[in-house]
């Protein structure tokens, strides 16, 4: 079946009273089945993204206690912040600090959640987003090789032009 990513980027940018113009666009490949179900970027509780972002920006994604064992995940011992914030607050914190989140792929066919299984993909309009937000200075690709391959497949000529003319 075809899955379509949620457009959470707009809520993260426009709903935040304290948002500043985005300087960095963080791109995943396409949301996992769990992320689509929850309507949250990086929705799996053990995905490192929100744990790292929160530690950098002063919040915690969750308690870090395993629901199956009742014990703290080992990595939480190394986190600096204890204040747990909701997903909308996490998006607001990202926007407040100039980060925007989106995906390279807007819709695709994929069985399961593995990026390597993506087929018949349609990309999001990354060039259009960057044109609408000229404050973007960098694009950060997460999730490894599949994200990079799909970004290159759909946007390499645009990216080469954008970096050579200084628009990114």
C-alpha positions as YAML, in Angstrom:
chain: A
units: angstrom
residues:
- id: 1
  name: UNK
  ca: [0.00, 0.00, 0.00]
- id: 2
  name: UNK
  ca: [1.03, 3.60, -0.51]
- id: 3
  name: UNK
  ca: [1.98, 5.65, 2.56]
- id: 4
  name: UNK
  ca: [2.03, 9.42, 2.75]
- id: 5
  name: UNK
  ca: [4.10, 11.30, 5.31]
- id: 6
  name: UNK
  ca: [2.38, 13.76, 7.58]
- id: 7
  name: UNK
  ca: [3.13, 17.44, 7.06]
- id: 8
  name: UNK
  ca: [4.29, 18.04, 10.64]
- id: 9
  name: UNK
  ca: [6.91, 20.46, 9.43]
- id: 10
  name: UNK
  ca: [4.31, 23.18, 8.99]
- id: 11
  name: UNK
  ca: [2.95, 22.78, 12.51]
- id: 12
  name: UNK
  ca: [6.47, 22.92, 13.87]
- id: 13
  name: UNK
  ca: [7.21, 26.14, 12.02]
- id: 14
  name: UNK
  ca: [4.02, 28.13, 11.99]
- id: 15
  name: UNK
  ca: [2.29, 27.19, 15.24]
- id: 16
  name: UNK
  ca: [5.19, 28.07, 17.49]
- id: 17
  name: UNK
  ca: [5.00, 31.58, 18.92]
- id: 18
  name: UNK
  ca: [8.73, 31.52, 19.59]
- id: 19
  name: UNK
  ca: [9.84, 30.09, 16.23]
- id: 20
  name: UNK
  ca: [12.72, 31.78, 14.49]
- id: 21
  name: UNK
  ca: [13.44, 31.53, 10.78]
- id: 22
  name: UNK
  ca: [14.75, 28.02, 10.16]
- id: 23
  name: UNK
  ca: [18.49, 27.74, 9.55]
- id: 24
  name: UNK
  ca: [18.65, 23.94, 9.28]
- id: 25
  name: UNK
  ca: [16.39, 21.49, 7.48]
- id: 26
  name: UNK
  ca: [16.64, 17.99, 8.97]
- id: 27
  name: UNK
  ca: [15.46, 15.35, 6.53]
- id: 28
  name: UNK
  ca: [14.54, 11.77, 7.26]
- id: 29
  name: UNK
  ca: [13.71, 9.31, 4.51]
- id: 30
  name: UNK
  ca: [10.02, 8.54, 5.15]
- id: 31
  name: UNK
  ca: [8.23, 7.88, 8.44]
- id: 32
  name: UNK
  ca: [8.14, 4.34, 9.79]
- id: 33
  name: UNK
  ca: [4.85, 2.51, 10.18]
- id: 34
  name: UNK
  ca: [4.87, 3.42, 13.89]
- id: 35
  name: UNK
  ca: [5.66, 7.10, 13.18]
- id: 36
  name: UNK
  ca: [2.81, 7.29, 10.65]
- id: 37
  name: UNK
  ca: [0.44, 5.65, 13.13]
- id: 38
  name: UNK
  ca: [1.45, 8.09, 15.89]
- id: 39
  name: UNK
  ca: [1.71, 11.03, 13.44]
- id: 40
  name: UNK
  ca: [5.12, 11.85, 14.92]
- id: 41
  name: UNK
  ca: [8.54, 12.11, 13.35]
- id: 42
  name: UNK
  ca: [10.94, 9.50, 14.75]
- id: 43
  name: UNK
  ca: [8.03, 7.97, 16.67]
- id: 44
  name: UNK
  ca: [9.60, 4.72, 17.83]
- id: 45
  name: UNK
  ca: [10.45, 5.14, 21.54]
- id: 46
  name: UNK
  ca: [14.02, 3.94, 21.05]
- id: 47
  name: UNK
  ca: [14.79, 6.04, 17.99]
- id: 48
  name: UNK
  ca: [17.83, 8.10, 18.95]
- id: 49
  name: UNK
  ca: [16.74, 11.31, 17.22]
- id: 50
  name: UNK
  ca: [14.56, 12.84, 19.97]
- id: 51
  name: UNK
  ca: [16.89, 11.62, 22.72]
- id: 52
  name: UNK
  ca: [19.85, 13.41, 21.09]
- id: 53
  name: UNK
  ca: [17.86, 16.52, 20.07]
- id: 54
  name: UNK
  ca: [16.39, 16.80, 23.55]
- id: 55
  name: UNK
  ca: [19.75, 16.47, 25.24]
- id: 56
  name: UNK
  ca: [21.10, 19.25, 23.01]
- id: 57
  name: UNK
  ca: [18.09, 21.56, 23.42]
- id: 58
  name: UNK
  ca: [17.25, 21.02, 27.08]
- id: 59
  name: UNK
  ca: [14.41, 18.50, 27.21]
- id: 60
  name: UNK
  ca: [13.76, 14.80, 27.47]
- id: 61
  name: UNK
  ca: [11.51, 12.84, 25.14]
- id: 62
  name: UNK
  ca: [10.22, 10.37, 27.76]
- id: 63
  name: UNK
  ca: [11.09, 8.79, 31.08]
- id: 64
  name: UNK
  ca: [13.42, 6.26, 29.49]
- id: 65
  name: UNK
  ca: [11.89, 3.38, 31.42]
- id: 66
  name: UNK
  ca: [11.24, 0.20, 29.47]
- id: 67
  name: UNK
  ca: [7.54, -0.73, 29.52]
- id: 68
  name: UNK
  ca: [8.44, -4.43, 29.33]
- id: 69
  name: UNK
  ca: [11.05, -4.58, 32.12]
- id: 70
  name: UNK
  ca: [10.27, -1.49, 34.19]
- id: 71
  name: UNK
  ca: [14.00, -0.64, 34.17]
- id: 72
  name: UNK
  ca: [15.68, 2.47, 32.84]
- id: 73
  name: UNK
  ca: [17.33, 2.20, 29.45]
- id: 74
  name: UNK
  ca: [21.11, 2.28, 29.94]
- id: 75
  name: UNK
  ca: [21.67, 5.28, 27.68]
- id: 76
  name: UNK
  ca: [19.45, 7.49, 29.84]
- id: 77
  name: UNK
  ca: [22.18, 7.57, 32.49]
- id: 78
  name: UNK
  ca: [24.16, 9.79, 30.12]
- id: 79
  name: UNK
  ca: [21.39, 12.33, 29.43]
- id: 80
  name: UNK
  ca: [21.63, 15.76, 31.03]
- id: 81
  name: UNK
  ca: [17.97, 16.77, 31.26]
- id: 82
  name: UNK
  ca: [15.04, 15.34, 33.21]
- id: 83
  name: UNK
  ca: [12.17, 17.57, 32.06]
- id: 84
  name: UNK
  ca: [9.92, 15.47, 29.81]
- id: 85
  name: UNK
  ca: [7.99, 17.42, 27.19]
- id: 86
  name: UNK
  ca: [5.18, 16.40, 24.85]
- id: 87
  name: UNK
  ca: [5.68, 15.85, 21.13]
- id: 88
  name: UNK
  ca: [4.15, 19.24, 20.17]
- id: 89
  name: UNK
  ca: [6.51, 20.89, 22.66]
- id: 90
  name: UNK
  ca: [9.44, 19.00, 21.11]
- id: 91
  name: UNK
  ca: [8.49, 20.40, 17.69]
- id: 92
  name: UNK
  ca: [8.20, 23.90, 19.19]
- id: 93
  name: UNK
  ca: [11.64, 23.60, 20.78]
- id: 94
  name: UNK
  ca: [13.12, 22.57, 17.44]
- id: 95
  name: UNK
  ca: [11.43, 25.51, 15.69]
- id: 96
  name: UNK
  ca: [12.47, 27.92, 18.46]
- id: 97
  name: UNK
  ca: [16.07, 26.97, 17.79]
- id: 98
  name: UNK
  ca: [15.76, 27.22, 13.99]
- id: 99
  name: UNK
  ca: [15.39, 23.55, 13.05]
- id: 100
  name: UNK
  ca: [12.77, 22.27, 10.61]
- id: 101
  name: UNK
  ca: [11.90, 18.59, 10.14]
- id: 102
  name: UNK
  ca: [10.65, 16.89, 7.00]
- id: 103
  name: UNK
  ca: [11.25, 13.87, 4.79]
- id: 104
  name: UNK
  ca: [12.92, 13.35, 1.43]
- id: 105
  name: UNK
  ca: [10.03, 11.09, 0.37]
- id: 106
  name: UNK
  ca: [6.49, 12.45, 0.51]
- id: 107
  name: UNK
  ca: [4.77, 9.23, -0.52]
- id: 108
  name: UNK
  ca: [5.87, 5.74, -1.46]
- id: 109
  name: UNK
  ca: [5.10, 2.07, -1.48]
- id: 110
  name: UNK
  ca: [6.82, 0.11, 1.24]
- id: 111
  name: UNK
  ca: [6.10, -3.07, 3.14]
- id: 112
  name: UNK
  ca: [7.13, -2.46, 6.74]
- id: 113
  name: UNK
  ca: [9.44, 0.32, 7.87]
- id: 114
  name: UNK
  ca: [12.81, -0.35, 6.27]
- id: 115
  name: UNK
  ca: [13.98, 2.51, 4.07]
- id: 116
  name: UNK
  ca: [15.66, 0.06, 1.70]
- id: 117
  name: UNK
  ca: [12.20, -1.32, 0.82]
- id: 118
  name: UNK
  ca: [10.88, 2.00, -0.49]
- id: 119
  name: UNK
  ca: [9.67, 1.83, -4.10]
- id: 120
  name: UNK
  ca: [7.63, 4.08, -6.40]
- id: 121
  name: UNK
  ca: [8.52, 7.09, -4.27]
- id: 122
  name: UNK
  ca: [7.44, 10.67, -4.86]
- id: 123
  name: UNK
  ca: [9.74, 13.25, -3.28]
- id: 124
  name: UNK
  ca: [8.67, 16.20, -1.18]
- id: 125
  name: UNK
  ca: [9.30, 19.65, -2.65]
- id: 126
  name: UNK
  ca: [12.59, 20.34, -0.87]
- id: 127
  name: UNK
  ca: [13.66, 23.07, -3.35]
- id: 128
  name: UNK
  ca: [10.29, 24.79, -2.91]
- id: 129
  name: UNK
  ca: [10.61, 24.66, 0.86]
- id: 130
  name: UNK
  ca: [14.10, 26.18, 0.72]
- id: 131
  name: UNK
  ca: [12.89, 28.87, -1.67]
- id: 132
  name: UNK
  ca: [10.01, 29.69, 0.71]
- id: 133
  name: UNK
  ca: [12.51, 29.74, 3.62]
- id: 134
  name: UNK
  ca: [15.68, 31.44, 2.31]
- id: 135
  name: UNK
  ca: [17.09, 31.41, 5.85]
- id: 136
  name: UNK
  ca: [17.95, 27.69, 5.40]
- id: 137
  name: UNK
  ca: [21.75, 27.42, 5.53]
- id: 138
  name: UNK
  ca: [22.13, 23.65, 5.68]
- id: 139
  name: UNK
  ca: [20.33, 20.42, 4.99]
- id: 140
  name: UNK
  ca: [21.02, 17.53, 7.36]
- id: 141
  name: UNK
  ca: [20.23, 14.01, 6.15]
- id: 142
  name: UNK
  ca: [19.42, 11.46, 8.86]
- id: 143
  name: UNK
  ca: [18.91, 7.69, 8.77]
- id: 144
  name: UNK
  ca: [21.94, 6.76, 6.65]
- id: 145
  name: UNK
  ca: [22.47, 5.54, 3.14]
- id: 146
  name: UNK
  ca: [18.87, 5.30, 1.93]
- id: 147
  name: UNK
  ca: [18.19, 8.93, 2.79]
- id: 148
  name: UNK
  ca: [21.35, 10.03, 0.99]
- id: 149
  name: UNK
  ca: [20.63, 7.87, -2.06]
- id: 150
  name: UNK
  ca: [17.06, 9.10, -2.42]
- id: 151
  name: UNK
  ca: [18.07, 12.72, -1.83]
- id: 152
  name: UNK
  ca: [20.78, 12.42, -4.51]
- id: 153
  name: UNK
  ca: [18.40, 10.67, -6.92]
- id: 154
  name: UNK
  ca: [15.82, 13.45, -6.72]
- id: 155
  name: UNK
  ca: [17.76, 16.58, -5.76]
- id: 156
  name: UNK
  ca: [21.45, 16.36, -6.65]
- id: 157
  name: UNK
  ca: [21.35, 18.80, -9.63]
- id: 158
  name: UNK
  ca: [19.31, 21.29, -7.57]
- id: 159
  name: UNK
  ca: [21.65, 20.93, -4.57]
- id: 160
  name: UNK
  ca: [24.74, 21.48, -6.72]
- id: 161
  name: UNK
  ca: [23.19, 24.68, -8.15]
- id: 162
  name: UNK
  ca: [22.02, 25.85, -4.71]
- id: 163
  name: UNK
  ca: [25.42, 25.38, -3.12]
- id: 164
  name: UNK
  ca: [27.28, 26.96, -6.04]
- id: 165
  name: UNK
  ca: [25.09, 30.08, -6.10]
- id: 166
  name: UNK
  ca: [25.18, 30.39, -2.30]
- id: 167
  name: UNK
  ca: [21.45, 29.90, -1.68]
- id: 168
  name: UNK
  ca: [22.32, 27.02, 0.68]
...
